[in-house]
Short mmCIF file of C-alpha atoms and ligand atoms in Angstrom, two decimals:
data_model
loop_
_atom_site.label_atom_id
_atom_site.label_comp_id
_atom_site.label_asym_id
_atom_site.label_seq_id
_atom_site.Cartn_x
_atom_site.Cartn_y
_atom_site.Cartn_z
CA UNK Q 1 -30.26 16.81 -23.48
CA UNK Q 2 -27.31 16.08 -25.32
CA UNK Q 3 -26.39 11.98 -25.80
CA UNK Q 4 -23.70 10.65 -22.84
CA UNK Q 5 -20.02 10.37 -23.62
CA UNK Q 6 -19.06 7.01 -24.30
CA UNK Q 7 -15.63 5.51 -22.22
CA UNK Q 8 -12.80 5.28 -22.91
CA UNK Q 9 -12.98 9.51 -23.91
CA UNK Q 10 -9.52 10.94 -25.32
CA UNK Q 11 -8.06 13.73 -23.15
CA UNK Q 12 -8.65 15.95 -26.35
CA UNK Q 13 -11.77 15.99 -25.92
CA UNK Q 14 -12.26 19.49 -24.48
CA UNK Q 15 -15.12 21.63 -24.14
CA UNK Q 16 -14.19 24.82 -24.77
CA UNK Q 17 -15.98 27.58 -23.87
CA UNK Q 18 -16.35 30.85 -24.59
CA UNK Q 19 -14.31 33.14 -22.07
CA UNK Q 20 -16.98 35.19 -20.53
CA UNK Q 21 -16.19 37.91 -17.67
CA UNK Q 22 -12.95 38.01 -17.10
CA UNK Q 23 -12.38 37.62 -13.26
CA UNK Q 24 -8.38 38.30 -12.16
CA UNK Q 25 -7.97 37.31 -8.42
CA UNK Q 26 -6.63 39.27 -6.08
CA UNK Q 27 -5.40 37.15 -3.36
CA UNK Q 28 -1.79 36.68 -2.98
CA UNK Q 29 -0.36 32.93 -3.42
CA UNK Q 30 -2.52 31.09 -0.95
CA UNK Q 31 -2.39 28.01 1.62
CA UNK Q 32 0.75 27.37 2.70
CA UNK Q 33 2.38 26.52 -0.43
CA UNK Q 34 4.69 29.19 -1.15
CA UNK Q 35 5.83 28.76 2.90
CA UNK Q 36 5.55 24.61 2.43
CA UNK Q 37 7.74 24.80 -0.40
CA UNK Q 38 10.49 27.15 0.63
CA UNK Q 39 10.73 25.70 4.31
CA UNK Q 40 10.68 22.21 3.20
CA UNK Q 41 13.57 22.41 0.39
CA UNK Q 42 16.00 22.65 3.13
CA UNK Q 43 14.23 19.62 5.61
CA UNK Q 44 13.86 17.85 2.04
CA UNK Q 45 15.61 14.12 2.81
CA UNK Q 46 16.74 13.91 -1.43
CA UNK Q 47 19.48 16.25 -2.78
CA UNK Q 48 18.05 17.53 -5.64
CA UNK Q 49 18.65 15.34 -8.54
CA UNK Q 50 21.61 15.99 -11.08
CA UNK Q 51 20.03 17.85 -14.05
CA UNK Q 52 20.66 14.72 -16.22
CA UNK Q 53 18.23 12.52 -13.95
CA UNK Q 54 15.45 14.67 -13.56
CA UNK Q 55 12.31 13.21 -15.24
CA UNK Q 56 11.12 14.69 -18.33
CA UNK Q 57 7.35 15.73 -18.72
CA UNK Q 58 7.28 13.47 -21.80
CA UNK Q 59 8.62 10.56 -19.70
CA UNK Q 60 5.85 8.07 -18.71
CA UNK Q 61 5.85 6.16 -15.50
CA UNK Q 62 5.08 2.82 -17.43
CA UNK Q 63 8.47 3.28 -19.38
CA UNK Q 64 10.33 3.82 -16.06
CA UNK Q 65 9.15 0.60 -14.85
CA UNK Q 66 9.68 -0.84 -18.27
CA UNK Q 67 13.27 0.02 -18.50
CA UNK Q 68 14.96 -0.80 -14.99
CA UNK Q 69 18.69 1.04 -14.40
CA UNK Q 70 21.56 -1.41 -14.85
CA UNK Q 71 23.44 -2.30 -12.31
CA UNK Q 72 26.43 -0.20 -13.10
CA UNK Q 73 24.64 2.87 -13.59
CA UNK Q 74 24.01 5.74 -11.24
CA UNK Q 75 21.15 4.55 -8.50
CA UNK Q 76 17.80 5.36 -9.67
CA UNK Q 77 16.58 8.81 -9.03
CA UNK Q 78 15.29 8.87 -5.21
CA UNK Q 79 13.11 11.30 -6.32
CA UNK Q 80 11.08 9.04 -8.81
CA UNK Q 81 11.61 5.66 -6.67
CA UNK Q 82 8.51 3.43 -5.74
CA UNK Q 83 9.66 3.41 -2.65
CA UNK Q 84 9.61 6.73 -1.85
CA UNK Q 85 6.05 7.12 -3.18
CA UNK Q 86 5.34 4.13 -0.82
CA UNK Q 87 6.73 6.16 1.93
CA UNK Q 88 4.65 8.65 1.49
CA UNK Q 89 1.40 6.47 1.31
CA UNK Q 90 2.58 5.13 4.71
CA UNK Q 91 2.61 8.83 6.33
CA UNK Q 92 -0.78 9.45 4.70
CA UNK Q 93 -2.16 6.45 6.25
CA UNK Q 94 -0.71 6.44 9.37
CA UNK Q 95 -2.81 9.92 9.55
CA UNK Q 96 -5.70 8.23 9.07
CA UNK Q 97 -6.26 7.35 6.00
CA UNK Q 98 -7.85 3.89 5.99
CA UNK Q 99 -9.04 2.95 2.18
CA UNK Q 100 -6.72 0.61 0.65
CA UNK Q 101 -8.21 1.42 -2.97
CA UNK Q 102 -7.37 4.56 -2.26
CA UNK Q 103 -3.94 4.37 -0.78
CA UNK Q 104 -2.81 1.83 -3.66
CA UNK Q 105 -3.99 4.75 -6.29
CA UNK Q 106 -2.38 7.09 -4.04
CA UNK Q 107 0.63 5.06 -4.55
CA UNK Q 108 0.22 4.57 -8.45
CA UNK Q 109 0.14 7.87 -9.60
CA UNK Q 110 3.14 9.15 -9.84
CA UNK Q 111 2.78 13.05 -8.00
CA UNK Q 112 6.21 14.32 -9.32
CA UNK Q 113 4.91 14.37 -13.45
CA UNK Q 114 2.29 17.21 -11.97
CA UNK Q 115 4.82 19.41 -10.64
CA UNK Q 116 7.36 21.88 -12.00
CA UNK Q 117 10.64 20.42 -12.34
CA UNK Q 118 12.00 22.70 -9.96
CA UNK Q 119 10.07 21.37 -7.07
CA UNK Q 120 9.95 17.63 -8.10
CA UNK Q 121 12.34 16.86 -4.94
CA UNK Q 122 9.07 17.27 -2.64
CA UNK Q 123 6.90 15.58 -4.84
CA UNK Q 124 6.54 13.12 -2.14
CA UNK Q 125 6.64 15.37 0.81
CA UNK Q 126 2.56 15.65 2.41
CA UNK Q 127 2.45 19.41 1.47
CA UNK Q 128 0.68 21.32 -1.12
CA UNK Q 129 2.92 23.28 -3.22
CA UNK Q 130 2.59 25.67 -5.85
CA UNK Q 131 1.50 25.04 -9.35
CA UNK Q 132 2.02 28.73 -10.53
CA UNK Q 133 -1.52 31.20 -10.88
CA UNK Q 134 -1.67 31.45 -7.56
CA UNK Q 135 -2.66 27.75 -7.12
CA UNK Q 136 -1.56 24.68 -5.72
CA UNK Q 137 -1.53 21.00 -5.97
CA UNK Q 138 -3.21 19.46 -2.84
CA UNK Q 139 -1.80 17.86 0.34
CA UNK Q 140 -1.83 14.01 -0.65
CA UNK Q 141 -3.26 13.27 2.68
CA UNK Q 142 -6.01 15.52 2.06
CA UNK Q 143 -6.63 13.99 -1.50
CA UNK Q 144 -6.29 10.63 -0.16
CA UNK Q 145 -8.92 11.43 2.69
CA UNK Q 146 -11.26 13.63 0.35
CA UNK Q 147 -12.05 10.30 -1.89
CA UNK Q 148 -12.04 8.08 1.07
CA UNK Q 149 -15.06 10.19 2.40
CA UNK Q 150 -16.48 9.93 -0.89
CA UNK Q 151 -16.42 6.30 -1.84
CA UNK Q 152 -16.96 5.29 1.62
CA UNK Q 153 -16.17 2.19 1.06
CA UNK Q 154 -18.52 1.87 -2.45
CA UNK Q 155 -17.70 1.22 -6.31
CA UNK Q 156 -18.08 5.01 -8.03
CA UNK Q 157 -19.16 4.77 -11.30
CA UNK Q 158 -19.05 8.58 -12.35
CA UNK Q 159 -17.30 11.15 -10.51
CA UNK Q 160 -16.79 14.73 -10.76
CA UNK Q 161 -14.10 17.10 -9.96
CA UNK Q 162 -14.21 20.35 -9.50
CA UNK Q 163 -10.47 22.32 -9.34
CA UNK Q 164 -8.22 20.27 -12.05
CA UNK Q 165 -5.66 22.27 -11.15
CA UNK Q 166 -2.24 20.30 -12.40
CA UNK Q 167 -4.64 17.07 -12.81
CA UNK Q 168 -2.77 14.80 -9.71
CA UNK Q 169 -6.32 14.22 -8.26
CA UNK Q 170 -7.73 13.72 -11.13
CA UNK Q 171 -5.36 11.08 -11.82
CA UNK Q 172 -6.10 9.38 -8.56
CA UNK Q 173 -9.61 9.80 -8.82
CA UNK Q 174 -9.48 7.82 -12.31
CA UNK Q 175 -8.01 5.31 -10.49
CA UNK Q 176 -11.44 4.54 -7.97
CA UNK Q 177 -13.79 5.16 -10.61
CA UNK Q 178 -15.00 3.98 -13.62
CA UNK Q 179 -15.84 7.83 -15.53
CA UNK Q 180 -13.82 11.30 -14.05
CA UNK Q 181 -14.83 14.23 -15.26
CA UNK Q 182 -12.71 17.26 -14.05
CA UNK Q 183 -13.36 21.22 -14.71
CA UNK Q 184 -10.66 23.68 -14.22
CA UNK Q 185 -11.46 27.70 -14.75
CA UNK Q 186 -8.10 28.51 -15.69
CA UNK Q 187 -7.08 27.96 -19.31
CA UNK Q 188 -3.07 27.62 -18.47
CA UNK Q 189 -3.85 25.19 -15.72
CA UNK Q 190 -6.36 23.59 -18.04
CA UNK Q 191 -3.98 22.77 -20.24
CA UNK Q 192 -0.95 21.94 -17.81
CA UNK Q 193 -3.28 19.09 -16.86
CA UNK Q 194 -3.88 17.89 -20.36
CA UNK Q 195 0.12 17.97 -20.75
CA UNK Q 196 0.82 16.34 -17.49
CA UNK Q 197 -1.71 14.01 -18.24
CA UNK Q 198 -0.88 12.76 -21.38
CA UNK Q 199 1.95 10.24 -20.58
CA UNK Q 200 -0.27 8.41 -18.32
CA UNK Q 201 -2.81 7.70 -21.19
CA UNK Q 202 -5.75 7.83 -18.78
CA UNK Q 203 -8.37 6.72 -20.44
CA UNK Q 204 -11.78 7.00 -18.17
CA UNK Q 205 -10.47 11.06 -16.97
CA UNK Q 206 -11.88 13.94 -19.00
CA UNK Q 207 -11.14 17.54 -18.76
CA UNK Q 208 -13.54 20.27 -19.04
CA UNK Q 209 -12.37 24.24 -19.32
CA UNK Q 210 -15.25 26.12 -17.90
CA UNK Q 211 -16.58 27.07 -14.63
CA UNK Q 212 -17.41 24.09 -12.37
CA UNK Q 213 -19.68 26.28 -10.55
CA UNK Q 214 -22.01 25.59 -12.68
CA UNK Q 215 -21.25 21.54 -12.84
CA UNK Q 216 -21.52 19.35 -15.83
CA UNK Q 217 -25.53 18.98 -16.13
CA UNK Q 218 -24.22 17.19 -19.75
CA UNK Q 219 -22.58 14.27 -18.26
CA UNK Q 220 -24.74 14.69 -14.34
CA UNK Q 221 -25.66 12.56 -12.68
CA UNK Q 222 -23.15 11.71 -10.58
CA UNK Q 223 -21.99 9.40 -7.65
CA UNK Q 224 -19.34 11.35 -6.48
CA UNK Q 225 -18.71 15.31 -6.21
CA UNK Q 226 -15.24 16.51 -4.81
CA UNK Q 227 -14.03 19.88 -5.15
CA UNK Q 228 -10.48 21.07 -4.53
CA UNK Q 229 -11.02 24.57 -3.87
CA UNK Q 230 -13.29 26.47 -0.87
CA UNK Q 231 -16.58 28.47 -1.14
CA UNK Q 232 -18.61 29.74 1.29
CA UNK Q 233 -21.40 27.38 0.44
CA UNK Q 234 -21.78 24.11 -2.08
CA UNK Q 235 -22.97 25.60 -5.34
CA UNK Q 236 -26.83 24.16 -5.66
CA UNK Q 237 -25.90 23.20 -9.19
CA UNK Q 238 -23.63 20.37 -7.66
CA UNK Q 239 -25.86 19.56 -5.12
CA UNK Q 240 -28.69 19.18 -8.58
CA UNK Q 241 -26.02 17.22 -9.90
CA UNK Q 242 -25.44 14.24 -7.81
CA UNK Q 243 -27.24 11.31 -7.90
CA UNK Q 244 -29.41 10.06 -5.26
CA UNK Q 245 -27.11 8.12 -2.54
CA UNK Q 246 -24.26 10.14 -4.22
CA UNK Q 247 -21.49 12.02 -1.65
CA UNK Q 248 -19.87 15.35 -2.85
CA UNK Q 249 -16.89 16.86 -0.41
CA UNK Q 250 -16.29 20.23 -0.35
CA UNK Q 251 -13.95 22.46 2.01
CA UNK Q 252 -16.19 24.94 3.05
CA UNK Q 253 -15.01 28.36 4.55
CA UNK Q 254 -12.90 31.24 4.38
CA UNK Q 255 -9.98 32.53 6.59
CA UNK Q 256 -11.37 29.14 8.70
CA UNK Q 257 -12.21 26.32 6.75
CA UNK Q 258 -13.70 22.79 7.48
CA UNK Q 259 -14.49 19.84 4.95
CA UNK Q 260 -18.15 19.14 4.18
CA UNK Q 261 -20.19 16.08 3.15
CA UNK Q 262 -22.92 15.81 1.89
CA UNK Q 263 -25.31 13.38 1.15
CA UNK Q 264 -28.21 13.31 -1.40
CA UNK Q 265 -30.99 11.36 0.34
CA UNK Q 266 -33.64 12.20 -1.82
CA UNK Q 267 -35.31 14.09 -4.90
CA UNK Q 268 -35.26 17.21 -2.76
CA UNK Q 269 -33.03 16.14 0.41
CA UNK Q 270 -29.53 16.59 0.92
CA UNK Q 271 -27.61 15.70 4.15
CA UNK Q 272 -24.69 17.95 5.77
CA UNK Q 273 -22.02 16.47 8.02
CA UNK Q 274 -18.77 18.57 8.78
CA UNK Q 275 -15.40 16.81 9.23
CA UNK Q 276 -12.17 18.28 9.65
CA UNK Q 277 -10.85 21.69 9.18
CA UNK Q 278 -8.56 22.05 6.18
CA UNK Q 279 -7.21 24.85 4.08
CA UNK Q 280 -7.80 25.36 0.23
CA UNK Q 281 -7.67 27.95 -2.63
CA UNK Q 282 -10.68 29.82 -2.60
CA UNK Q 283 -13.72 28.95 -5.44
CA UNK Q 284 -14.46 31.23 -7.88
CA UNK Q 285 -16.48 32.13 -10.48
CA UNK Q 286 -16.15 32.48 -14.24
CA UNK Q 287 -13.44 31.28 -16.43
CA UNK Q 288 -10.01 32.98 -16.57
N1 SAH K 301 -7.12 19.15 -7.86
C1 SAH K 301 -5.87 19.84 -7.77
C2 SAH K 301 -5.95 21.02 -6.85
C3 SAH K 301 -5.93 22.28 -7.60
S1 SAH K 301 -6.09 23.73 -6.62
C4 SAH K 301 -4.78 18.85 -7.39
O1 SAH K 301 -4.83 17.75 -7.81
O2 SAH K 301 -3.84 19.19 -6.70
C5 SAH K 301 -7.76 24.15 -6.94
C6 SAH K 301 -8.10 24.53 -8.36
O3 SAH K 301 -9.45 24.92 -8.36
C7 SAH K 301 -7.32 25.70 -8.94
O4 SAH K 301 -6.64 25.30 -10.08
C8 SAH K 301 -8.41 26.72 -9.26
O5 SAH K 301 -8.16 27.46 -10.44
C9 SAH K 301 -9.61 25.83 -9.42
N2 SAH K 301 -10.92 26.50 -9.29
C10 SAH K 301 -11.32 27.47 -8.43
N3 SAH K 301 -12.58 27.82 -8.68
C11 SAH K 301 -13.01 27.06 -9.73
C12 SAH K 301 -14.22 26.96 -10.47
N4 SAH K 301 -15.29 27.73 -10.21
N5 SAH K 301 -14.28 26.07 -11.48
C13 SAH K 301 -13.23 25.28 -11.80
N6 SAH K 301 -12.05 25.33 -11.15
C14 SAH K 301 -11.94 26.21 -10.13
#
């Protein structure tokens, strides 16, 4: 077996693998994020910002803090406020989310840097909304509530994810655990995350290209298991993968789905509880 990354890992630091099969899906955009995103632009509370406001990509957070408006200027953006990001962290707990390591990451991370400029006025809105390929970034409530189940109230050393996507969980998840490790199948997405990532200089997150099917046996065991996207079943390879006492969280389903827990209690026992339905992209195999 191959030695274990050392921490702090650059986001460079990409295994990339060969593309094997290709696999195209055939599903149109799924979830509601096309419908989220066109019925909410209208209910949005922000006007969308003049073009001169609107954050760049290769604008970090810590510089926006850094450099407060002066007085005379223009109000800060609504769109990029800490209050507004607050806001949303109250909706997501008044729903039931109860961590408050997880709400305060929920409320560092700033969601808006992960999505196209075009829909960065409902950053903050609890919707998912389109990323482009057919994908989506996740519901912050149901990011917020994933890693709650997960951590359970525990420190999380190493943490897998499986579903990078635009990397917002990701960047959350980095901010409960000490090591994140996050697989994406898509190569565009793969590499939207490294972009949108790159501001933040997150240090403990790395990002795989490959099929997270399969896991990460290179850097497994783990604590913690989420994936962002719905199979029929947990991939055994994950379940191998966690670490006895560890929790992975899975939406489970098809046209129905529910989220899934499930504990390793042993060498050769696993644990199942289901929790609440929810709605995700479906899981997929082989690399794209
Ligand atoms: N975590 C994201 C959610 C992304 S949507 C967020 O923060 O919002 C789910 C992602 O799972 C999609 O990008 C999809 O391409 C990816 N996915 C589906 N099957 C996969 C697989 N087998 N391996 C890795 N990623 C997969």
């Amino acid at each position: 077996m191959s030695a274990k990354p050392r921490f702090p890992l650059p986001l460079s630091s990409v295994t990339a693998k060969k593309p094997g099969t290709e696999f195209r899906p055939t599903v149109a955009t799924p979830q509601t994020a096309t419908r989220n995103a066109a019925t909410t632009a209208a209910k949005s509370p922000w006007a969308p910002p003049p073009p001169a406001a609107t954050p760049s990509r290769a604008h970090s957070y810590a510089q926006e803090r850094a450099q407060p408006q002066p007085l005379a200027a223009p109000r800060q953006n609504p769109l990029v406020s800490d209050a507004v990001r607050r806001a949303m962290v109250q909706r997501v707990a008044r729903q039931g989310v109860q961590d408050q390591v997880v709400l305060s990451a929920l409320e560092t991370v700033p969601r808006h840097m992960f999505m196209d400029e075009g829909l960065a006025s409902q950053a903050y809105i609890d919707a998912s909304l389109p990323i482009g390929h057919h994908q989506t970034i996740s519901q912050p409530y149901i990011v917020a509530r994933m890693i709650e189940v997960m951590r359970n109230g525990g420190q999380l050393q190493r943490v897998l994810e499986i579903g990078t996507g635009c990397g917002y969980q990701a960047a959350v998840l980095a901010c409960v655990a000490q090591e994140v490790y996050s697989i994406e199948r898509i190569k565009p997405l793969h590499e939207l995350a490294k972009s949108n990532l790159r501001p933040l200089r997150v240090a403990n997150l790395r990002l795989h290209y490959g099929d997270g099917m399969l896991g990460l046996p290179q850097a497994a065991p783990f604590d913690g298991i989420i994936l962002a996207a719905a199979g029929l079943e947990v991939p055994q390879a994950l379940l191998e993968q966690l670490a006895i006492g560890g929790r992975l969280v899975a939406p489970v389903g098809a046209r129905t789905q529910h989220l899934e827990l499930v504990t390793r209690t042993g060498k050769a026992e696993w644990v199942r509880q289901t929790l609440e339905d929810c709605h995700f992209v479906p899981l997929r195999p082989g690399i794209v």
